[in-house]
Amino acid sequence: MAGLPCRLLLLCLAAAAASADLVLEEVRRSLDLSTHLAKISAELSLANAPGGAAASTFLLALEPGLEPRLAHLGVQVKGEEEEENALEVKETKVKGKSGKFFSVKLPSPLAPGAKVRVSVEMVFTHVLQPYPTHITQSEKQFVVFEGNHYFYSPYVTKTQTTRVKLASRNVESYTKLGNPTRTEDTIEYGPFKDIPPYSQDTLKVHYENNSPFLTITSMTRVIEVSHWGNIAVEETVDLKHTGAVLKGPFSRYDYQRQPDSGISSVKSFKTILPAAAQDVYYRDEIGNISTSHLLVLDDSVELEIRPRFPLFGGWKTHYIIGYNLPSYEYLYNLGDQYALKMRFVDHVFDEQVTDSLTVKIVLPEGAKNIHVDSPYEINRASDELHYTYLDTFGRPVIVAHKSNLVEQHIQDIVVHYTFNKILMLQEPLLVVGAFYILFFTVIVYVRLDFSITKDPAAEARMKVACITEQVLTLVNKRLGLYRHFDEAVNKYKQSRDISTLNSGKKSLEMEHKALTNEIASLQSKLKTEGSDLCDKVSEIQKLDGQVKELVLKSSVEAERLVAGKLKKDTYIENEKMHSNKRQDLVSKIDNILDAL
């Protein structure tokens, strides 16, 4: 019921505007049909007849056949210095008339006898129809446009001219109301005089148009905001060539050999990303598409997207593009109040058309009091929750939809929300707590005995394993004594100081005896436990005795060599023989240790 007075007020304003003595003294209309979009612009000279009332609004009308195709409508007023100011436009209704009507509010009431210059821009999608609808690879693409010779208006138009810009000079046919003039790719109609309100006369042009007829049939844009300094953007795009459908087979050979083969197809297109975009990826279901190229410019990042195959009429492709942005360029805050300012839809390719767009903005966990400011009308769906790692109650997701978008919709939306900064500690504390619980659990598990009854055999095995570990340590330590004694012998041969040799020999005897006694003690413990490893330890003791004997022999021969009682050649030969025997014995000991 609250909206009923507003609707009545709009109807009253529309009736007042339509009944005001407004006249279009001059209309200069331009139709740009050089791409797959129909861009219609009009320069209006709007006058209020003398003796009437001041007009604060005026009406714009849209032909009934073009209603569902309108993607963008913009109205500006031109001042004395040619500056342009955008005017407020609201959809309204006119009693007894079909079609769409828009009420445009003037910056100031138009006094009787006064004039104002207004610029109107309209963009229509899917109004250029391929004819023929199917072509072969070698044929060119022709399209048909049907519109109105006159500027459709609820007011009398004193004089009007229309200029039609085509994509090429190859024109099959066009209507010839008022003997139009044609030069190259331009057709000019008019001037038409004293046109009654709501006048219609079919304007039809059939001409060659090989521009890319690319349409984004569906697109999902996900913006994930992190207060740790990053904004992740990912776009999932379903693309279709909506031009004349390819008839017959496709020849890759002809396509590469002949430059005019598949002239209306699309090999590649460029996507303009924000200047701060980094970590860019471009992939589909198969994986990364390596044929793309990335160019970093001063004010943007240019990504050349080349699908795995050229797109002909009726062909489709699906891909995913993503990148990261620094949050400080798009996220603003004052205390706990935050504002995210980003584009609702971004550039995909030049002259883009998006049939259906879904935007999802994932805010940090704990964001509240969410409010969205949009430059145009969007359809808000119910908010969702998104869960990622370390989330507990989910991140709020804003979901919005819009259809029939063009480049003029590349504008910023602002998302306001509140966020308590103390919640930024939630994830680090969760990580610390998880590791703390893990380590505490491991400590408790290792230190506790969960067995119900004691296992004597298991305890015996554990004791044997512990004793064996001690034996291994002592044997390795004893073998290290021989290496230290070899160093003492080498020093003696160099310095000829007998005290050095005697000191090394004494140290070897003392430490060797102590280690051997310890090993013998452990051997007796193994025997007590009834382990068969006792015999292997006994064998190690015997082999070690032989190693010690060879080591002492080597020292004795070193004394004889220094005293001159043994020739050097003989010493070298004997030392080599002793070394080989010693190495064999040590290898046998190592093998037994490995077996233990």
Coordinates of C-alpha atoms in Angstrom, one line a residue, residues 145-556:
F145 CA 17.9 -3.9 -39.0
E146 CA 14.3 -2.8 -38.6
G147 CA 13.5 0.5 -36.8
N148 CA 11.6 3.7 -37.2
H149 CA 12.3 6.5 -39.7
Y150 CA 11.0 9.0 -37.1
F151 CA 12.0 9.7 -33.6
Y152 CA 9.3 8.1 -31.5
S153 CA 8.0 10.8 -29.2
P154 CA 4.8 12.0 -27.5
Y155 CA 5.5 15.5 -28.8
V156 CA 5.2 17.2 -32.2
T157 CA 8.6 17.3 -34.0
K158 CA 9.1 20.4 -36.2
T159 CA 12.1 19.1 -38.1
Q160 CA 14.2 15.9 -37.9
T161 CA 17.2 14.3 -39.6
T162 CA 18.4 10.7 -39.3
R163 CA 21.9 9.5 -40.0
V164 CA 22.6 5.7 -40.2
K165 CA 26.2 4.5 -39.8
L166 CA 26.7 0.9 -41.2
A167 CA 29.6 -1.6 -40.8
S168 CA 30.5 -1.6 -44.5
R169 CA 29.6 0.0 -47.9
N170 CA 28.1 -3.3 -49.1
V171 CA 24.4 -2.6 -48.8
E172 CA 21.8 -5.1 -50.2
S173 CA 18.8 -2.9 -49.7
Y174 CA 17.3 -0.1 -47.6
T175 CA 14.1 1.9 -47.4
K176 CA 14.0 5.1 -49.3
L177 CA 11.6 7.4 -47.5
G178 CA 12.2 11.0 -48.4
N179 CA 14.9 10.2 -51.0
P180 CA 17.8 9.5 -48.6
T181 CA 21.4 10.2 -49.6
R182 CA 24.0 7.5 -49.3
T183 CA 27.8 8.0 -49.2
E184 CA 30.0 5.0 -48.6
D185 CA 28.8 3.4 -45.3
T186 CA 26.4 6.2 -44.3
I187 CA 22.7 6.8 -45.2
E188 CA 21.1 10.1 -44.3
Y189 CA 17.3 10.6 -44.1
G190 CA 15.4 13.9 -43.9
P191 CA 14.9 16.5 -43.0
F192 CA 11.3 15.5 -42.1
K193 CA 8.9 18.4 -41.2
D194 CA 6.0 18.6 -38.7
I195 CA 6.0 15.0 -37.5
P196 CA 2.9 14.2 -35.4
P197 CA 3.3 12.5 -32.0
Y198 CA 3.9 8.7 -31.9
S199 CA 4.7 8.6 -35.6
Q200 CA 6.0 5.3 -37.0
D201 CA 7.3 4.2 -40.4
T202 CA 9.5 1.2 -40.8
L203 CA 13.2 1.8 -41.5
K204 CA 14.8 -1.4 -42.9
V205 CA 18.5 -1.8 -43.9
H206 CA 20.0 -5.1 -45.2
Y207 CA 23.8 -4.8 -45.2
E208 CA 27.1 -6.6 -44.7
N209 CA 28.3 -6.8 -41.1
N210 CA 31.3 -9.0 -40.2
S211 CA 31.9 -7.5 -36.8
P212 CA 32.2 -10.0 -33.9
F213 CA 28.7 -11.1 -32.8
L214 CA 29.8 -12.3 -29.4
T215 CA 27.4 -12.6 -26.6
I216 CA 28.0 -13.6 -23.0
T217 CA 25.0 -15.9 -22.4
S218 CA 25.8 -16.4 -18.8
M219 CA 28.4 -15.0 -16.4
T220 CA 29.1 -15.5 -12.7
R221 CA 31.4 -13.0 -11.1
V222 CA 32.7 -13.9 -7.6
I223 CA 34.5 -11.3 -5.5
E224 CA 36.1 -12.6 -2.3
V225 CA 37.2 -10.0 0.2
S226 CA 39.9 -10.6 2.8
H227 CA 41.0 -8.1 5.4
W228 CA 44.5 -9.6 5.2
G229 CA 45.2 -7.5 2.1
N230 CA 43.8 -9.4 -0.8
I231 CA 40.6 -9.4 -3.0
A232 CA 40.2 -12.5 -5.2
V233 CA 38.1 -12.1 -8.4
E234 CA 36.9 -15.1 -10.5
E235 CA 34.6 -14.9 -13.5
T236 CA 33.0 -17.9 -15.1
V237 CA 31.9 -17.1 -18.7
D238 CA 29.7 -18.8 -21.2
L239 CA 30.3 -17.3 -24.6
K240 CA 28.4 -17.7 -27.8
H241 CA 28.7 -16.4 -31.4
T242 CA 25.2 -15.1 -32.1
G243 CA 25.8 -14.3 -35.8
A244 CA 24.8 -16.3 -38.8
V245 CA 25.1 -20.0 -38.0
L246 CA 27.9 -21.9 -39.8
K247 CA 26.5 -24.2 -42.5
G248 CA 28.5 -27.2 -43.7
P249 CA 31.9 -28.4 -42.5
F250 CA 34.7 -26.4 -41.1
S251 CA 38.1 -26.6 -42.9
R252 CA 41.1 -25.6 -40.8
Y253 CA 43.3 -25.6 -43.9
D254 CA 41.2 -23.1 -45.7
Y255 CA 40.8 -21.0 -42.5
Q256 CA 44.5 -20.6 -42.2
R257 CA 45.4 -20.3 -45.9
Q258 CA 42.7 -17.8 -47.0
P259 CA 42.5 -14.5 -45.2
D260 CA 38.8 -14.0 -46.0
S261 CA 37.8 -17.5 -44.9
G262 CA 35.5 -17.3 -41.9
I263 CA 35.6 -13.5 -41.9
S264 CA 32.8 -13.2 -39.4
S265 CA 34.4 -15.7 -37.0
V266 CA 36.2 -14.7 -33.8
K267 CA 39.8 -15.9 -33.3
S268 CA 40.6 -13.9 -30.2
F269 CA 39.5 -10.9 -28.2
K270 CA 41.1 -8.7 -25.5
T271 CA 39.9 -8.4 -21.9
I272 CA 41.0 -5.3 -19.9
L273 CA 41.7 -6.1 -16.3
P274 CA 42.5 -3.6 -13.5
A275 CA 46.0 -2.2 -13.4
A276 CA 46.7 -3.8 -10.0
A277 CA 45.6 -7.3 -11.2
Q278 CA 48.2 -10.1 -10.5
D279 CA 48.3 -13.9 -10.5
V280 CA 46.1 -13.9 -13.5
Y281 CA 44.8 -17.3 -14.8
Y282 CA 42.7 -18.4 -17.8
R283 CA 41.5 -21.9 -18.0
D284 CA 38.5 -24.2 -18.9
E285 CA 37.5 -27.7 -18.0
I286 CA 40.5 -29.2 -19.7
G287 CA 43.0 -27.0 -17.9
N288 CA 45.1 -23.9 -18.5
I289 CA 44.8 -22.4 -21.9
S290 CA 48.4 -21.5 -22.9
T291 CA 47.5 -19.6 -26.1
S292 CA 46.6 -16.4 -24.1
H293 CA 48.9 -13.5 -23.8
L294 CA 49.2 -11.0 -20.9
L295 CA 50.4 -7.4 -21.4
V296 CA 50.9 -5.1 -18.4
L297 CA 50.3 -1.5 -19.2
D298 CA 50.5 1.7 -17.1
D299 CA 46.8 2.0 -16.4
S300 CA 45.5 -1.6 -17.0
V301 CA 46.4 -5.2 -17.6
E302 CA 45.5 -6.4 -21.1
L303 CA 44.7 -10.2 -21.5
E304 CA 44.4 -11.5 -25.0
I305 CA 42.0 -14.5 -24.8
R306 CA 42.3 -17.0 -27.6
P307 CA 39.9 -19.9 -27.3
R308 CA 41.0 -23.4 -28.3
F309 CA 39.0 -23.0 -31.6
P310 CA 37.7 -20.1 -33.6
L311 CA 34.1 -19.2 -32.9
F312 CA 31.7 -19.4 -35.8
G313 CA 28.0 -18.6 -35.7
G314 CA 26.2 -20.8 -33.2
W315 CA 29.4 -22.0 -31.6
K316 CA 30.0 -21.7 -27.9
T317 CA 32.9 -21.7 -25.4
H318 CA 33.2 -21.8 -21.7
Y319 CA 36.2 -20.5 -19.7
I320 CA 37.2 -19.2 -16.2
I321 CA 39.4 -16.2 -15.6
G322 CA 40.7 -15.1 -12.2
Y323 CA 43.1 -12.7 -10.6
N324 CA 44.0 -11.0 -7.3
L325 CA 43.8 -7.4 -6.3
P326 CA 45.3 -5.5 -3.4
S327 CA 42.5 -4.6 -1.0
Y328 CA 43.9 -1.2 -0.1
E329 CA 42.8 0.1 -3.6
Y330 CA 39.2 -0.9 -3.2
L331 CA 38.5 -1.3 0.5
Y332 CA 38.0 1.8 2.7
N333 CA 37.3 1.9 6.5
L334 CA 36.7 4.3 9.3
G335 CA 36.9 2.4 12.6
D336 CA 34.6 -0.6 12.2
Q337 CA 32.8 0.8 9.2
Y338 CA 34.0 -0.6 5.9
A339 CA 33.1 0.3 2.3
L340 CA 34.0 -1.9 -0.7
K341 CA 34.0 -0.1 -4.0
M342 CA 34.3 -2.3 -7.1
R343 CA 32.8 -2.7 -10.5
F344 CA 29.6 -4.7 -10.7
V345 CA 30.6 -6.0 -14.1
D346 CA 34.0 -5.5 -15.7
H347 CA 35.3 -5.4 -19.3
V348 CA 35.3 -8.7 -21.1
F349 CA 35.6 -7.6 -24.7
D350 CA 34.8 -4.5 -26.7
E351 CA 31.1 -3.9 -27.4
Q352 CA 30.2 -6.6 -24.9
V353 CA 26.7 -7.9 -24.4
T354 CA 25.8 -10.0 -21.3
D355 CA 22.5 -11.7 -21.3
S356 CA 22.6 -12.9 -17.7
L357 CA 25.0 -11.9 -14.9
T358 CA 25.3 -13.2 -11.3
V359 CA 27.6 -11.4 -8.9
K360 CA 28.6 -12.9 -5.6
I361 CA 30.5 -10.8 -3.1
V362 CA 32.0 -12.9 -0.3
L363 CA 32.6 -10.7 2.8
P364 CA 34.8 -11.6 5.8
E365 CA 33.3 -13.8 8.5
G366 CA 31.6 -11.6 11.0
A367 CA 30.5 -8.8 8.6
K368 CA 27.2 -7.2 9.7
N369 CA 24.8 -4.4 8.7
I370 CA 25.4 -4.9 5.0
H371 CA 24.1 -2.3 2.6
V372 CA 24.6 -2.1 -1.2
D373 CA 24.6 1.1 -3.2
S374 CA 24.2 0.5 -7.0
P375 CA 24.3 3.0 -9.8
Y376 CA 21.4 1.2 -11.5
E377 CA 18.7 -1.3 -10.6
I378 CA 19.9 -4.8 -9.7
N379 CA 18.0 -7.8 -8.4
R380 CA 19.2 -8.8 -4.9
A381 CA 18.7 -12.5 -4.0
S382 CA 18.8 -13.9 -0.5
D383 CA 22.2 -13.7 1.1
E384 CA 24.1 -16.9 1.4
L385 CA 26.9 -18.3 3.6
H386 CA 30.2 -19.5 2.3
Y387 CA 32.6 -21.8 4.2
T388 CA 36.3 -22.0 3.6
Y389 CA 39.2 -23.1 5.8
L390 CA 39.2 -22.0 9.5
D391 CA 35.6 -20.7 9.2
T392 CA 33.2 -21.4 12.0
F393 CA 29.8 -19.8 11.3
G394 CA 30.4 -18.9 7.6
R395 CA 31.1 -15.8 5.5
P396 CA 28.1 -13.7 4.3
V397 CA 27.7 -13.7 0.5
I398 CA 25.8 -11.0 -1.3
V399 CA 24.1 -12.4 -4.4
A400 CA 22.8 -10.0 -7.1
H401 CA 21.5 -10.6 -10.7
K402 CA 21.0 -8.5 -13.7
S403 CA 20.3 -9.2 -17.4
N404 CA 21.0 -7.4 -20.7
L405 CA 24.2 -5.5 -19.8
V406 CA 26.5 -3.5 -22.1
E407 CA 29.7 -1.5 -21.6
Q408 CA 27.7 1.4 -20.1
H409 CA 27.0 -0.8 -17.1
I410 CA 30.7 -1.0 -16.2
Q411 CA 30.3 1.1 -13.1
D412 CA 31.2 0.8 -9.4
I413 CA 28.9 -0.5 -6.7
V414 CA 29.6 0.3 -3.0
V415 CA 29.1 -2.3 -0.3
H416 CA 28.9 -0.9 3.2
Y417 CA 29.3 -3.2 6.3
T418 CA 30.6 -3.2 9.8
F419 CA 33.3 -5.6 11.0
N420 CA 34.9 -5.9 14.4
K421 CA 38.7 -5.9 14.0
I422 CA 39.2 -8.2 16.9
L423 CA 37.7 -11.0 14.8
M424 CA 40.8 -10.9 12.6
L425 CA 42.5 -12.8 15.5
Q426 CA 40.0 -15.7 15.1
E427 CA 41.9 -17.6 12.5
P428 CA 45.4 -17.3 14.0
L429 CA 44.0 -18.4 17.4
L430 CA 42.2 -21.3 15.8
V431 CA 45.5 -22.5 14.3
V432 CA 47.4 -22.1 17.5
G433 CA 44.7 -23.9 19.4
A434 CA 44.6 -26.8 16.9
F435 CA 48.3 -27.3 17.2
Y436 CA 48.2 -27.1 21.0
I437 CA 45.5 -29.8 21.2
L438 CA 47.4 -32.0 18.7
F439 CA 50.7 -31.8 20.6
F440 CA 49.0 -32.3 23.9
T441 CA 47.1 -35.3 22.6
V442 CA 50.4 -36.9 21.3
I443 CA 52.1 -36.3 24.6
V444 CA 49.3 -37.9 26.6
Y445 CA 49.1 -40.8 24.2
V446 CA 52.8 -41.6 24.3
R447 CA 53.1 -41.4 28.1
L448 CA 50.1 -43.4 29.0
D449 CA 49.8 -47.2 28.9
F450 CA 46.4 -48.3 27.6
S451 CA 47.0 -52.0 27.8
I452 CA 44.7 -54.0 30.1
T453 CA 47.1 -56.8 31.1
K454 CA 50.9 -57.0 31.1
D455 CA 52.7 -58.9 28.3
P456 CA 56.0 -60.4 29.7
A457 CA 57.1 -61.3 26.2
A458 CA 56.7 -57.8 24.9
E459 CA 58.5 -56.4 28.0
A460 CA 61.4 -58.9 27.4
R461 CA 61.6 -57.8 23.7
M462 CA 61.7 -54.2 24.8
K463 CA 64.5 -54.9 27.3
V464 CA 66.5 -56.8 24.7
A465 CA 66.0 -53.9 22.2
C466 CA 67.2 -51.4 24.8
I467 CA 70.3 -53.5 25.6
T468 CA 71.0 -54.0 21.9
E469 CA 70.9 -50.3 21.3
Q470 CA 73.5 -49.8 24.1
V471 CA 75.7 -52.4 22.6
L472 CA 75.6 -50.8 19.2
T473 CA 76.6 -47.4 20.7
L474 CA 79.5 -48.9 22.6
V475 CA 80.8 -50.9 19.7
N476 CA 80.8 -47.9 17.4
K477 CA 82.5 -45.8 20.1
R478 CA 85.2 -48.5 20.5
L479 CA 85.9 -48.6 16.8
G480 CA 86.3 -44.8 17.0
L481 CA 89.2 -45.3 19.5
Y482 CA 91.2 -47.0 16.7
R483 CA 90.8 -44.1 14.4
H484 CA 92.1 -41.7 17.2
F485 CA 95.1 -44.0 17.8
D486 CA 95.8 -44.0 14.0
E487 CA 96.0 -40.2 14.2
A488 CA 98.5 -40.5 17.1
V489 CA 100.7 -42.9 15.1
N490 CA 100.7 -40.6 12.1
K491 CA 101.7 -37.7 14.4
Y492 CA 104.5 -39.8 15.9
K493 CA 105.8 -40.7 12.4
Q494 CA 106.0 -37.0 11.6
S495 CA 107.4 -35.6 14.9
R496 CA 109.4 -38.7 16.0
D497 CA 108.3 -38.0 19.5
I498 CA 107.9 -41.3 21.3
S499 CA 105.9 -39.7 24.1
T500 CA 103.1 -39.0 21.6
L501 CA 102.8 -42.6 20.7
N502 CA 103.0 -43.9 24.3
S503 CA 100.3 -41.4 25.4
G504 CA 98.0 -42.6 22.5
K505 CA 98.7 -46.2 23.3
K506 CA 97.9 -45.7 27.0
S507 CA 94.7 -43.9 26.3
L508 CA 93.7 -46.7 23.8
E509 CA 94.3 -49.4 26.4
M510 CA 92.4 -47.7 29.2
E511 CA 89.3 -46.6 27.2
H512 CA 89.2 -49.9 25.2
K513 CA 89.3 -51.9 28.4
A514 CA 86.4 -49.9 29.9
L515 CA 84.3 -50.2 26.8
T516 CA 85.0 -53.9 26.5
N517 CA 83.9 -54.5 30.1
E518 CA 80.7 -52.6 29.5
I519 CA 79.9 -54.6 26.4
A520 CA 80.7 -57.8 28.4
S521 CA 78.3 -56.7 31.1
L522 CA 75.5 -56.1 28.5
Q523 CA 76.3 -59.5 26.9
S524 CA 75.6 -61.2 30.2
K525 CA 72.3 -59.3 30.5
L526 CA 71.3 -60.6 27.1
K527 CA 72.2 -64.1 28.2
T528 CA 70.1 -63.6 31.3
E529 CA 67.1 -62.6 29.1
G530 CA 67.6 -65.7 27.0
S531 CA 68.3 -63.8 23.8
D532 CA 70.2 -65.5 21.0
L533 CA 71.8 -62.1 20.3
C534 CA 74.3 -62.9 23.0
D535 CA 76.3 -65.1 20.6
K536 CA 76.5 -62.4 18.1
V537 CA 77.9 -60.0 20.7
S538 CA 80.4 -62.6 21.6
E539 CA 81.5 -62.9 18.0
I540 CA 81.9 -59.1 17.8
Q541 CA 84.2 -59.2 20.9
K542 CA 86.4 -61.8 19.2
L543 CA 86.6 -59.8 15.9
D544 CA 87.4 -56.7 17.9
G545 CA 90.3 -58.4 19.6
Q546 CA 91.7 -59.2 16.1
V547 CA 91.3 -55.6 15.1
K548 CA 93.1 -54.4 18.2
E549 CA 96.0 -56.8 17.5
L550 CA 96.4 -55.4 14.0
V551 CA 96.3 -51.8 15.3
L552 CA 99.1 -52.5 17.8
K553 CA 101.1 -54.3 15.2
S554 CA 100.9 -51.3 13.0
S555 CA 102.2 -49.1 15.8
V556 CA 105.1 -51.4 16.5

